[in-house]
Short mmCIF file of C-alpha atoms and ligand atoms in Angstrom, two decimals:
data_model
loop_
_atom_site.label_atom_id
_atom_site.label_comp_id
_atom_site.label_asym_id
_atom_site.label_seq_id
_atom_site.Cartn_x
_atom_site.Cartn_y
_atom_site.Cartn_z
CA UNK A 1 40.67 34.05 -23.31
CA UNK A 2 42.97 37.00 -21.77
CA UNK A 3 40.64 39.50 -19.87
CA UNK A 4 40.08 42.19 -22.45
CA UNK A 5 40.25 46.38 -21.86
CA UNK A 6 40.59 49.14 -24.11
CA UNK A 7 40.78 53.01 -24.06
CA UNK A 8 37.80 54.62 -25.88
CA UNK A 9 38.31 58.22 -27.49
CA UNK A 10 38.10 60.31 -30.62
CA UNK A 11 40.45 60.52 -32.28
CA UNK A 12 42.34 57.62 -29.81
CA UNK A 13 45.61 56.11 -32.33
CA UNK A 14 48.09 58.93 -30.17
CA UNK A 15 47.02 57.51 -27.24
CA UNK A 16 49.99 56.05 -24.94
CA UNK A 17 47.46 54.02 -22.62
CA UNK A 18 47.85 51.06 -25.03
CA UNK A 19 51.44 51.55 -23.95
CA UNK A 20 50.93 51.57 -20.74
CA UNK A 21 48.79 49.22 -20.09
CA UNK A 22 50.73 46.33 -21.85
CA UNK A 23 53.71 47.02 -19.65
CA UNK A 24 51.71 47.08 -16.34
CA UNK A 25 50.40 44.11 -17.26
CA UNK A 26 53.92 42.60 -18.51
CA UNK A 27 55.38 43.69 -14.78
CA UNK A 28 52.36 42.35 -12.58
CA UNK A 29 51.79 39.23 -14.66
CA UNK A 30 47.92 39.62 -15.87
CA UNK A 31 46.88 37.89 -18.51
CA UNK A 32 44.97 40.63 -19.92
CA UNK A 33 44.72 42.69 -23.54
CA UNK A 34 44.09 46.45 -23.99
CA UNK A 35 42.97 48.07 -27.02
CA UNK A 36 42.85 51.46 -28.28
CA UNK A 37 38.66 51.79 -29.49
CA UNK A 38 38.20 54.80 -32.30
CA UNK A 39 34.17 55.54 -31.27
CA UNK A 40 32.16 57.40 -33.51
CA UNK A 41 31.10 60.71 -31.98
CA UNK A 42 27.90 60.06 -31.61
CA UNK A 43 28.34 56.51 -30.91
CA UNK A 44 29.90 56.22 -28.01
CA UNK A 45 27.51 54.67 -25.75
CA UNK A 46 27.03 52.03 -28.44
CA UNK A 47 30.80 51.53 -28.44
CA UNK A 48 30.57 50.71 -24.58
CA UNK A 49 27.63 48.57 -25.09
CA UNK A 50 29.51 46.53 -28.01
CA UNK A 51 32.46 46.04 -26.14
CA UNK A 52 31.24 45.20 -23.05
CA UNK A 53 29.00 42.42 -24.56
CA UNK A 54 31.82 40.87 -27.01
CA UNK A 55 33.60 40.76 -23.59
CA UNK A 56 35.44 43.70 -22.38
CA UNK A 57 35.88 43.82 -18.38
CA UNK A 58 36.74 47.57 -18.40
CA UNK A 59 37.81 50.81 -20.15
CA UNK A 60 39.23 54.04 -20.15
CA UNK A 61 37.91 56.91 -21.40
CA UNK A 62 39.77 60.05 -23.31
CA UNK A 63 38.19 63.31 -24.96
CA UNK A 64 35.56 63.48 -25.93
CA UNK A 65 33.59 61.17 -24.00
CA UNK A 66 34.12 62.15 -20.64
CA UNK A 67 31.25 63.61 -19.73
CA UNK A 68 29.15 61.34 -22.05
CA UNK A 69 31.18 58.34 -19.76
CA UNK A 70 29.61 60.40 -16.53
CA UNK A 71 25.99 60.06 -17.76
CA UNK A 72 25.79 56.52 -18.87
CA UNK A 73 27.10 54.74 -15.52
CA UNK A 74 24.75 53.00 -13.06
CA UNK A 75 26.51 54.02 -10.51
CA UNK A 76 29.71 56.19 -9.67
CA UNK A 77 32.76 57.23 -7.32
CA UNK A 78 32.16 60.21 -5.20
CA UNK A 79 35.39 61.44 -6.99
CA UNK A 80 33.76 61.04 -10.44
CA UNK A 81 30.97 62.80 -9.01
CA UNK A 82 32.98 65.83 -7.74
CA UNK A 83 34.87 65.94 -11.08
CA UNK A 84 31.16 65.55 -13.40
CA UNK A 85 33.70 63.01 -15.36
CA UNK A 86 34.59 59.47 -15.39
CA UNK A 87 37.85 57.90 -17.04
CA UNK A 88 37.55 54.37 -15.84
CA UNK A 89 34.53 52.18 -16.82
CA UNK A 90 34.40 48.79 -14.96
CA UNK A 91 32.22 46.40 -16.15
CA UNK A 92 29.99 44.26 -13.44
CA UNK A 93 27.27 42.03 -13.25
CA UNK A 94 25.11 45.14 -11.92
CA UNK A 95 25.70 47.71 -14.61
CA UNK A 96 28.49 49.77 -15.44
CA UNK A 97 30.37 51.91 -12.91
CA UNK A 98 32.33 55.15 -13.36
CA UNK A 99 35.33 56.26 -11.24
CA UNK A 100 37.86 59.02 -12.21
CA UNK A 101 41.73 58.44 -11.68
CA UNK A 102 42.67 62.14 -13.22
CA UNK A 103 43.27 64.58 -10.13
CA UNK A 104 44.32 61.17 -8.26
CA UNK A 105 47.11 60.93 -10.77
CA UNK A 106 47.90 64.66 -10.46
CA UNK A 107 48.23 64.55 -7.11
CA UNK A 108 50.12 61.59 -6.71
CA UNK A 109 52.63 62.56 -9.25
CA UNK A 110 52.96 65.88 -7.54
CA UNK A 111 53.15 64.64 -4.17
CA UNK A 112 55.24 60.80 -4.64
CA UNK A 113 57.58 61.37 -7.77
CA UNK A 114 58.08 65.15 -7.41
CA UNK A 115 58.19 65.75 -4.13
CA UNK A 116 55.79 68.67 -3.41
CA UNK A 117 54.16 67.93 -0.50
CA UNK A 118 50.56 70.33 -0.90
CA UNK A 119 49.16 70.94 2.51
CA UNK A 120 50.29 74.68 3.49
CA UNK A 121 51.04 75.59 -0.04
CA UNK A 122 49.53 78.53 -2.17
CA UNK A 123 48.05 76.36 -5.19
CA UNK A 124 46.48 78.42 -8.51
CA UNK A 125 44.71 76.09 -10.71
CA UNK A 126 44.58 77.86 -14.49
CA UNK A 127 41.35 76.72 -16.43
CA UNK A 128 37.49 76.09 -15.85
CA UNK A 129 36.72 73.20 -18.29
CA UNK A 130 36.84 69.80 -17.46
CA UNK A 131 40.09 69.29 -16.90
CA UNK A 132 40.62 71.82 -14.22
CA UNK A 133 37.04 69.96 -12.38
CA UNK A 134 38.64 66.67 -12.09
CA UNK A 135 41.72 67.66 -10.13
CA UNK A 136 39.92 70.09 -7.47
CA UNK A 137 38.72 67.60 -4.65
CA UNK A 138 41.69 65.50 -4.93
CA UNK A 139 43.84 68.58 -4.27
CA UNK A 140 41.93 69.73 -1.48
CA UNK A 141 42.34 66.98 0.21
CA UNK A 142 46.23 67.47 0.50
CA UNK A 143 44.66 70.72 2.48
CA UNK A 144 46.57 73.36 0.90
CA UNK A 145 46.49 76.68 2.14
CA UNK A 146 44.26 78.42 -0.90
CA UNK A 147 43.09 76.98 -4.14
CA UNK A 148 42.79 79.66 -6.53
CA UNK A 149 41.19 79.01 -10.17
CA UNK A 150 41.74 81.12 -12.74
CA UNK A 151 40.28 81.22 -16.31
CA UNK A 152 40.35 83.42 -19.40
CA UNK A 153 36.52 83.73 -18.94
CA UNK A 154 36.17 84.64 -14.96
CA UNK A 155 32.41 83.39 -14.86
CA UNK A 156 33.46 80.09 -15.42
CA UNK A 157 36.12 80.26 -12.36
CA UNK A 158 33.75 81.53 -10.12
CA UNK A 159 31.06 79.08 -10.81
CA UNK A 160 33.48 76.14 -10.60
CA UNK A 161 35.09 77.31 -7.20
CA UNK A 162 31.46 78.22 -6.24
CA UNK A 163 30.65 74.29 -7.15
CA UNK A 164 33.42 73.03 -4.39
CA UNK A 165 32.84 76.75 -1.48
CA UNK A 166 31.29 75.38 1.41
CA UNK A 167 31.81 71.97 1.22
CA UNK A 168 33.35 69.72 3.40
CA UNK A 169 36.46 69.10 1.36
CA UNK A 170 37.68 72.84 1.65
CA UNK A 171 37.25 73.18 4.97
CA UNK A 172 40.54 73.55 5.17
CA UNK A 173 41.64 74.95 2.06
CA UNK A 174 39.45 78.54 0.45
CA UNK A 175 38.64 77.83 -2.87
CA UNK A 176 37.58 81.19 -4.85
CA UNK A 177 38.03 81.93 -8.68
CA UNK A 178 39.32 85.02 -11.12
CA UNK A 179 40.05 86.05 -14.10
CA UNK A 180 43.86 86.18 -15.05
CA UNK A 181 44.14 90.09 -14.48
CA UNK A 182 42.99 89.37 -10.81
CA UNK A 183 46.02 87.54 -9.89
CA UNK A 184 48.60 90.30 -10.06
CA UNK A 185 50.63 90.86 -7.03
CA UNK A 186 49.55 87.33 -5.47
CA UNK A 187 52.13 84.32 -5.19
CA UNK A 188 51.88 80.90 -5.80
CA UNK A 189 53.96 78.01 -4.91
CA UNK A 190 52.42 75.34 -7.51
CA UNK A 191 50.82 76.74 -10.75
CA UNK A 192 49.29 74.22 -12.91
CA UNK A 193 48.37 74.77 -16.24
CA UNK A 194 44.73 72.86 -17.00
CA UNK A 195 43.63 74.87 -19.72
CA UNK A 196 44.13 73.48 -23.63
CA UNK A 197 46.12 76.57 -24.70
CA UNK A 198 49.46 75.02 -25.27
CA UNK A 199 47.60 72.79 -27.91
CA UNK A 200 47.52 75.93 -29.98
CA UNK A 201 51.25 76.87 -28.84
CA UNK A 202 49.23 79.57 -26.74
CA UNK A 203 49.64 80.99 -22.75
CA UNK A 204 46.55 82.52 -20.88
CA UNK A 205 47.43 86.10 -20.39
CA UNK A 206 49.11 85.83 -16.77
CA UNK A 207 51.10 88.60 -14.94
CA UNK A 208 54.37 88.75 -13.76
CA UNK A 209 56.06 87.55 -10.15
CA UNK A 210 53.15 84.87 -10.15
CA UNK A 211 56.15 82.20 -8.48
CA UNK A 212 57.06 81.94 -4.85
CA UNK A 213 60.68 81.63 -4.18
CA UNK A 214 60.55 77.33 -4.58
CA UNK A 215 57.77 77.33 -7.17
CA UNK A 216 56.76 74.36 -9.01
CA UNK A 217 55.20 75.21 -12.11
CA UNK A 218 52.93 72.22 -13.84
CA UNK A 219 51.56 72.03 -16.99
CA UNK A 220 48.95 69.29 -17.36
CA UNK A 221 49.73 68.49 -21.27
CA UNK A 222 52.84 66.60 -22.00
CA UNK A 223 55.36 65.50 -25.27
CA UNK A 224 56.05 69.27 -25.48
CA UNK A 225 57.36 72.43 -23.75
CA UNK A 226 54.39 74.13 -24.29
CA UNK A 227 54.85 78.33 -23.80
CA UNK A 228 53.40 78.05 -20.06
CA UNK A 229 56.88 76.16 -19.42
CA UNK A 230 58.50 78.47 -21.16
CA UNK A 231 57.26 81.41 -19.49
CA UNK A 232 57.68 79.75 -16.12
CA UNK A 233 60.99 79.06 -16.53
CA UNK A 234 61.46 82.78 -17.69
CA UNK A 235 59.47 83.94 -14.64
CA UNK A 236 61.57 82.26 -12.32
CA UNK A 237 59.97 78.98 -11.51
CA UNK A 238 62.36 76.86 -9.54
CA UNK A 239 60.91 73.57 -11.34
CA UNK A 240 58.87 73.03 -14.28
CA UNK A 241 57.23 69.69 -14.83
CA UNK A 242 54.84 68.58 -17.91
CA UNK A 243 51.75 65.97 -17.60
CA UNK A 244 53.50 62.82 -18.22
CA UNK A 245 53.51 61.28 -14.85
CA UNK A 246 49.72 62.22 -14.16
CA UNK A 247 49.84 60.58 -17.54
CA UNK A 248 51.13 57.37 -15.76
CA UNK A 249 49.63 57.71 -12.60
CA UNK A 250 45.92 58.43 -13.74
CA UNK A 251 46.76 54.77 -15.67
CA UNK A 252 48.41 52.90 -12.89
CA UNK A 253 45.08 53.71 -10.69
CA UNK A 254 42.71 52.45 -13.45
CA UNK A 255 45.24 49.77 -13.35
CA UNK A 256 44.14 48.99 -9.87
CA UNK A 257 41.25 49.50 -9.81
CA UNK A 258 40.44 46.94 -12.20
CA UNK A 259 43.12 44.40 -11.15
CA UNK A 260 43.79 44.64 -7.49
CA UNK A 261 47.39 45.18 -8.23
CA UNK A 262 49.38 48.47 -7.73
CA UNK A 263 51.90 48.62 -10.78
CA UNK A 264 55.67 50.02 -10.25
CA UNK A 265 54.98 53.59 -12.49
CA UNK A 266 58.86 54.94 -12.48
CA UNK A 267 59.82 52.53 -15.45
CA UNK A 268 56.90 53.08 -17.39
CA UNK A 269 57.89 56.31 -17.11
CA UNK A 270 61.29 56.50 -17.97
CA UNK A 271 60.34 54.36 -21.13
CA UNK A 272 58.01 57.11 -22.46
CA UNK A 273 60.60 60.21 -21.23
CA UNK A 274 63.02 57.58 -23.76
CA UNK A 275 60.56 57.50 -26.68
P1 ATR B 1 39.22 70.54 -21.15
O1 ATR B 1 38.27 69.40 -21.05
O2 ATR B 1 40.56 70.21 -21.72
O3 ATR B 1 39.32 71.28 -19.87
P2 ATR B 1 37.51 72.64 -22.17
O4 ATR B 1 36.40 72.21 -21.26
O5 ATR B 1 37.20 73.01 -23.58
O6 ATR B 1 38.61 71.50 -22.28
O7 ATR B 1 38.29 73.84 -21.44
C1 ATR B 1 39.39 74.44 -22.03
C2 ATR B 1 40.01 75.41 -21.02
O8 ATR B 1 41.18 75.99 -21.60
C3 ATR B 1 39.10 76.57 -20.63
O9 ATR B 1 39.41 76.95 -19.31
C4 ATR B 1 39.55 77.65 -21.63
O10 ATR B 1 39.28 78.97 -21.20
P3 ATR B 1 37.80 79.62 -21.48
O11 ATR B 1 36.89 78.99 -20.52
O12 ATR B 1 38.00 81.08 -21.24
O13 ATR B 1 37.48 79.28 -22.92
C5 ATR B 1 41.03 77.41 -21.63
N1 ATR B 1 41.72 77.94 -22.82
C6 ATR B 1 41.73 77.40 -24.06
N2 ATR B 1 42.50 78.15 -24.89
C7 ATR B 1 42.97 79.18 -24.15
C8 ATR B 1 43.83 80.30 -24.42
N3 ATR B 1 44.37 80.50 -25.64
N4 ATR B 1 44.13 81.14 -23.41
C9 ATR B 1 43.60 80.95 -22.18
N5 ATR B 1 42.79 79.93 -21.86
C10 ATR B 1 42.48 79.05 -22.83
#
Protein backbone atom coordinates (compact mmCIF):
# COMPACT_ATOMS: atom_id res chain seq x y z
CA UNK A 1 0.00 0.00 0.00
CA UNK A 2 1.47 3.59 -1.13
CA UNK A 3 2.08 5.72 2.08
CA UNK A 4 -1.05 7.81 2.28
CA UNK A 5 -1.32 11.96 3.06
CA UNK A 6 -3.92 14.37 2.53
CA UNK A 7 -4.62 18.14 3.06
CA UNK A 8 -7.49 18.73 5.56
CA UNK A 9 -9.60 22.08 5.22
CA UNK A 10 -13.03 23.59 4.80
CA UNK A 11 -13.98 24.10 2.13
CA UNK A 12 -10.54 22.11 0.62
CA UNK A 13 -11.69 21.07 -3.48
CA UNK A 14 -9.56 24.67 -4.61
CA UNK A 15 -6.81 23.47 -2.94
CA UNK A 16 -3.53 23.10 -5.25
CA UNK A 17 -1.62 20.89 -2.53
CA UNK A 18 -3.17 17.78 -4.18
CA UNK A 19 -1.26 19.25 -7.09
CA UNK A 20 1.61 19.61 -5.61
CA UNK A 21 2.11 16.94 -3.83
CA UNK A 22 1.60 14.37 -6.71
CA UNK A 23 4.35 16.05 -8.68
CA UNK A 24 6.88 16.11 -5.76
CA UNK A 25 6.27 12.82 -5.35
CA UNK A 26 6.39 12.01 -9.30
CA UNK A 27 10.06 13.94 -9.29
CA UNK A 28 11.57 12.26 -6.02
CA UNK A 29 10.12 8.83 -6.71
CA UNK A 30 7.83 8.12 -3.42
CA UNK A 31 5.42 5.84 -3.59
CA UNK A 32 3.00 7.82 -1.76
CA UNK A 33 -0.89 9.22 -2.30
CA UNK A 34 -2.27 12.63 -1.17
CA UNK A 35 -5.76 13.48 -0.79
CA UNK A 36 -7.68 16.53 -0.47
CA UNK A 37 -10.05 15.69 3.11
CA UNK A 38 -13.43 18.07 3.19
CA UNK A 39 -13.74 17.99 7.40
CA UNK A 40 -16.78 18.98 8.91
CA UNK A 41 -16.33 22.13 10.97
CA UNK A 42 -16.74 20.82 13.95
CA UNK A 43 -15.23 17.61 13.13
CA UNK A 44 -12.00 18.11 12.54
CA UNK A 45 -10.23 16.39 15.20
CA UNK A 46 -12.34 13.35 14.32
CA UNK A 47 -11.19 13.75 10.72
CA UNK A 48 -7.46 13.47 12.00
CA UNK A 49 -8.31 10.64 14.19
CA UNK A 50 -10.10 8.71 11.16
CA UNK A 51 -7.42 9.19 8.91
CA UNK A 52 -4.69 8.54 10.87
CA UNK A 53 -6.15 5.13 11.98
CA UNK A 54 -7.34 3.95 8.30
CA UNK A 55 -3.62 4.75 7.70
CA UNK A 56 -2.59 8.18 6.90
CA UNK A 57 1.27 8.98 7.76
CA UNK A 58 0.70 12.79 7.63
CA UNK A 59 -1.31 15.89 6.67
CA UNK A 60 -1.60 19.33 5.93
CA UNK A 61 -3.73 21.61 7.28
CA UNK A 62 -5.66 24.78 5.51
CA UNK A 63 -8.32 27.31 7.05
CA UNK A 64 -10.00 26.72 9.22
CA UNK A 65 -8.26 24.31 11.25
CA UNK A 66 -5.16 25.87 11.99
CA UNK A 67 -5.40 26.72 15.22
CA UNK A 68 -7.69 23.72 16.03
CA UNK A 69 -4.36 21.64 14.32
CA UNK A 70 -2.19 23.72 17.18
CA UNK A 71 -4.27 22.36 20.10
CA UNK A 72 -4.64 18.76 19.30
CA UNK A 73 -0.75 17.83 18.81
CA UNK A 74 1.26 15.96 21.47
CA UNK A 75 3.93 17.72 20.82
CA UNK A 76 5.14 20.68 18.49
CA UNK A 77 7.98 22.73 16.57
CA UNK A 78 9.19 25.76 18.33
CA UNK A 79 8.14 27.45 14.98
CA UNK A 80 4.54 26.19 15.34
CA UNK A 81 4.75 27.42 18.70
CA UNK A 82 5.86 30.99 17.78
CA UNK A 83 3.22 31.06 14.98
CA UNK A 84 0.11 29.48 17.65
CA UNK A 85 -0.50 27.35 14.20
CA UNK A 86 0.46 24.16 12.72
CA UNK A 87 0.13 23.17 8.88
CA UNK A 88 1.91 19.87 8.91
CA UNK A 89 0.61 16.92 11.02
CA UNK A 90 3.03 13.91 11.12
CA UNK A 91 1.80 10.92 12.35
CA UNK A 92 4.17 8.73 14.89
CA UNK A 93 4.06 5.98 17.09
CA UNK A 94 4.06 8.65 20.08
CA UNK A 95 1.17 10.88 19.15
CA UNK A 96 0.74 13.39 16.66
CA UNK A 97 3.19 16.26 16.08
CA UNK A 98 2.63 19.76 14.69
CA UNK A 99 5.22 21.84 12.77
CA UNK A 100 4.44 24.94 10.60
CA UNK A 101 6.13 25.37 7.06
CA UNK A 102 4.17 28.93 6.37
CA UNK A 103 6.72 31.86 7.22
CA UNK A 104 9.49 29.10 6.21
CA UNK A 105 7.95 29.15 2.78
CA UNK A 106 7.69 32.97 2.81
CA UNK A 107 10.94 33.43 3.54
CA UNK A 108 12.46 31.08 1.37
CA UNK A 109 10.57 32.23 -1.59
CA UNK A 110 11.58 35.75 -0.77
CA UNK A 111 15.05 35.09 -0.11
CA UNK A 112 15.98 31.82 -2.89
CA UNK A 113 13.57 32.47 -5.96
CA UNK A 114 13.27 36.26 -5.63
CA UNK A 115 16.25 37.34 -4.58
CA UNK A 116 15.65 39.69 -1.60
CA UNK A 117 18.08 39.02 0.71
CA UNK A 118 16.21 40.42 4.36
CA UNK A 119 18.89 41.17 6.85
CA UNK A 120 19.35 45.17 6.78
CA UNK A 121 16.05 45.72 5.14
CA UNK A 122 13.03 47.88 6.40
CA UNK A 123 10.24 45.02 6.44
CA UNK A 124 6.26 46.15 7.23
CA UNK A 125 4.19 43.18 7.76
CA UNK A 126 0.24 44.31 7.01
CA UNK A 127 -2.24 42.17 9.20
CA UNK A 128 -2.63 40.74 12.87
CA UNK A 129 -4.53 37.44 12.30
CA UNK A 130 -3.01 34.31 11.83
CA UNK A 131 -1.48 34.66 8.89
CA UNK A 132 0.65 37.60 9.70
CA UNK A 133 1.77 35.25 13.28
CA UNK A 134 3.17 32.50 11.29
CA UNK A 135 5.66 34.46 9.22
CA UNK A 136 7.15 36.75 12.16
CA UNK A 137 9.98 34.48 13.72
CA UNK A 138 10.98 33.12 10.49
CA UNK A 139 11.55 36.68 9.25
CA UNK A 140 13.40 37.74 12.12
CA UNK A 141 15.67 35.43 11.77
CA UNK A 142 16.92 36.86 8.32
CA UNK A 143 17.67 39.90 10.99
CA UNK A 144 16.16 42.66 9.19
CA UNK A 145 16.61 46.02 10.26
CA UNK A 146 12.78 46.73 11.69
CA UNK A 147 9.72 44.60 11.50
CA UNK A 148 6.83 46.76 11.51
CA UNK A 149 3.11 45.24 11.73
CA UNK A 150 0.41 47.03 10.79
CA UNK A 151 -3.36 46.26 11.05
CA UNK A 152 -6.70 47.95 10.40
CA UNK A 153 -7.39 47.42 14.17
CA UNK A 154 -3.94 48.78 15.91
CA UNK A 155 -4.63 46.71 19.23
CA UNK A 156 -4.18 43.71 17.48
CA UNK A 157 -0.60 44.94 15.99
CA UNK A 158 0.57 45.92 19.14
CA UNK A 159 -0.31 42.84 20.99
CA UNK A 160 1.17 40.61 18.27
CA UNK A 161 4.57 42.60 18.05
CA UNK A 162 4.27 42.77 21.90
CA UNK A 163 4.01 38.67 21.66
CA UNK A 164 7.62 38.50 19.72
CA UNK A 165 9.42 42.36 21.85
CA UNK A 166 11.99 41.10 23.95
CA UNK A 167 12.66 37.92 22.80
CA UNK A 168 15.60 36.42 21.64
CA UNK A 169 14.68 36.26 17.99
CA UNK A 170 14.51 40.19 17.62
CA UNK A 171 17.43 40.90 19.13
CA UNK A 172 18.46 42.05 16.19
CA UNK A 173 15.56 43.20 14.44
CA UNK A 174 12.69 45.91 16.62
CA UNK A 175 9.51 44.56 16.20
CA UNK A 176 6.65 47.26 17.17
CA UNK A 177 3.03 47.52 15.67
CA UNK A 178 0.45 50.44 14.26
CA UNK A 179 -2.35 51.17 12.82
CA UNK A 180 -2.21 52.05 9.00
CA UNK A 181 -2.42 55.96 9.62
CA UNK A 182 0.86 55.53 11.72
CA UNK A 183 2.94 54.61 8.85
CA UNK A 184 2.93 57.85 6.89
CA UNK A 185 6.21 59.30 6.05
CA UNK A 186 8.11 55.87 6.92
CA UNK A 187 9.71 53.62 4.06
CA UNK A 188 9.78 50.19 3.49
CA UNK A 189 11.79 48.02 1.31
CA UNK A 190 9.49 44.73 1.45
CA UNK A 191 5.71 45.23 2.17
CA UNK A 192 3.78 42.14 2.46
CA UNK A 193 0.29 41.97 2.37
CA UNK A 194 -1.03 39.17 5.18
CA UNK A 195 -4.31 40.46 5.70
CA UNK A 196 -7.55 38.67 3.75
CA UNK A 197 -8.65 41.95 2.12
CA UNK A 198 -7.93 41.16 -1.45
CA UNK A 199 -10.46 38.20 -0.94
CA UNK A 200 -13.07 40.91 -0.96
CA UNK A 201 -11.17 42.85 -3.91
CA UNK A 202 -10.32 45.27 -0.87
CA UNK A 203 -6.76 47.31 0.25
CA UNK A 204 -6.18 48.33 4.00
CA UNK A 205 -6.22 52.05 3.97
CA UNK A 206 -2.31 52.70 3.50
CA UNK A 207 -0.62 56.09 2.73
CA UNK A 208 1.37 57.17 0.07
CA UNK A 209 5.47 56.93 -0.58
CA UNK A 210 5.23 53.68 1.65
CA UNK A 211 8.18 52.05 -1.09
CA UNK A 212 11.89 52.54 -0.85
CA UNK A 213 13.59 53.19 -4.07
CA UNK A 214 14.07 48.96 -4.85
CA UNK A 215 10.87 47.94 -3.07
CA UNK A 216 9.48 44.58 -3.25
CA UNK A 217 5.97 44.59 -2.62
CA UNK A 218 4.33 40.94 -1.59
CA UNK A 219 1.04 39.97 -1.34
CA UNK A 220 0.54 36.67 0.49
CA UNK A 221 -2.75 35.53 -1.61
CA UNK A 222 -2.17 34.33 -5.09
CA UNK A 223 -4.31 33.40 -8.66
CA UNK A 224 -5.10 37.15 -8.69
CA UNK A 225 -3.78 40.74 -8.79
CA UNK A 226 -5.46 41.60 -5.90
CA UNK A 227 -5.74 45.82 -5.41
CA UNK A 228 -2.58 45.75 -2.93
CA UNK A 229 -0.62 44.84 -6.32
CA UNK A 230 -2.29 47.19 -7.96
CA UNK A 231 -1.68 49.97 -5.75
CA UNK A 232 1.95 48.96 -5.37
CA UNK A 233 2.62 49.01 -8.71
CA UNK A 234 0.89 52.52 -8.85
CA UNK A 235 2.96 53.61 -5.82
CA UNK A 236 6.07 52.83 -7.35
CA UNK A 237 7.06 49.42 -6.19
CA UNK A 238 10.02 48.22 -8.18
CA UNK A 239 8.61 44.46 -7.99
CA UNK A 240 5.40 43.04 -7.11
CA UNK A 241 5.13 39.37 -6.36
CA UNK A 242 1.81 37.30 -5.30
CA UNK A 243 1.78 34.10 -2.79
CA UNK A 244 2.34 31.40 -5.18
CA UNK A 245 5.82 30.41 -4.41
CA UNK A 246 5.22 30.52 -0.49
CA UNK A 247 2.43 28.48 -1.97
CA UNK A 248 5.12 25.96 -3.18
CA UNK A 249 7.60 26.39 -0.73
CA UNK A 250 5.35 26.04 2.50
CA UNK A 251 4.54 22.45 0.45
CA UNK A 252 7.99 21.44 -0.54
CA UNK A 253 8.97 21.75 3.39
CA UNK A 254 5.99 19.58 4.51
CA UNK A 255 7.34 17.62 1.70
CA UNK A 256 10.45 17.11 3.68
CA UNK A 257 9.61 16.93 6.48
CA UNK A 258 7.68 13.94 6.03
CA UNK A 259 9.93 12.27 3.41
CA UNK A 260 13.50 13.19 3.97
CA UNK A 261 13.69 14.45 0.49
CA UNK A 262 14.03 18.15 -0.62
CA UNK A 263 11.83 18.44 -3.90
CA UNK A 264 13.08 20.74 -6.99
CA UNK A 265 10.05 23.70 -6.42
CA UNK A 266 10.85 25.90 -9.79
CA UNK A 267 8.83 23.39 -12.05
CA UNK A 268 6.09 22.95 -9.84
CA UNK A 269 5.95 26.32 -10.10
CA UNK A 270 6.05 27.18 -13.51
CA UNK A 271 3.27 24.44 -13.99
CA UNK A 272 0.80 26.35 -11.75
CA UNK A 273 2.03 30.12 -13.22
CA UNK A 274 0.87 27.79 -16.75
CA UNK A 275 -2.53 26.72 -15.39
P1 LIG B 1 -5.98 35.05 8.59
O1 LIG B 1 -5.90 33.75 9.30
O2 LIG B 1 -6.07 34.97 7.10
O3 LIG B 1 -4.89 35.97 9.03
P2 LIG B 1 -7.83 36.52 10.23
O4 LIG B 1 -7.20 35.98 11.48
O5 LIG B 1 -9.32 36.61 10.15
O6 LIG B 1 -7.40 35.67 8.97
O7 LIG B 1 -7.19 37.96 9.96
C1 LIG B 1 -7.56 38.72 8.85
C2 LIG B 1 -6.64 39.94 8.77
O8 LIG B 1 -6.98 40.68 7.60
C3 LIG B 1 -6.77 40.90 9.94
O9 LIG B 1 -5.52 41.52 10.15
C4 LIG B 1 -7.80 41.89 9.41
O10 LIG B 1 -7.76 43.16 10.03
P3 LIG B 1 -8.57 43.40 11.44
O11 LIG B 1 -7.78 42.72 12.48
O12 LIG B 1 -8.59 44.88 11.59
O13 LIG B 1 -9.93 42.80 11.22
C5 LIG B 1 -7.35 42.01 7.98
N1 LIG B 1 -8.38 42.51 7.06
C6 LIG B 1 -9.44 41.81 6.56
N2 LIG B 1 -10.16 42.60 5.72
C7 LIG B 1 -9.55 43.81 5.70
C8 LIG B 1 -9.79 45.04 5.01
N3 LIG B 1 -10.83 45.19 4.17
N4 LIG B 1 -8.94 46.06 5.21
C9 LIG B 1 -7.89 45.94 6.05
N5 LIG B 1 -7.60 44.82 6.73
C10 LIG B 1 -8.41 43.75 6.55
Amino acid sequence: MKDRYAVIGHPVAHSKSPFIHAQFALQTRQDMEYAALLAPLDGFAQTVEQFRAAGGRGANVTLPFKEPAYALCATRSPRAESAGAVNTLIFGAHGVHGDNTDGYGLTRDLVDNLGFALQGRRVLLMGAGGAARGVILPLLERRPECLVIANRTAVKANALAALFDGTPSCADAPVSGCGYVDLAGQRFDLVINATSAGLAGELPALPDGLFAADALAYDMLYGRETPFMRFARAQGAARVADGLGMLVEQAAESFFLWRGVRPDTAPVMAALRAA
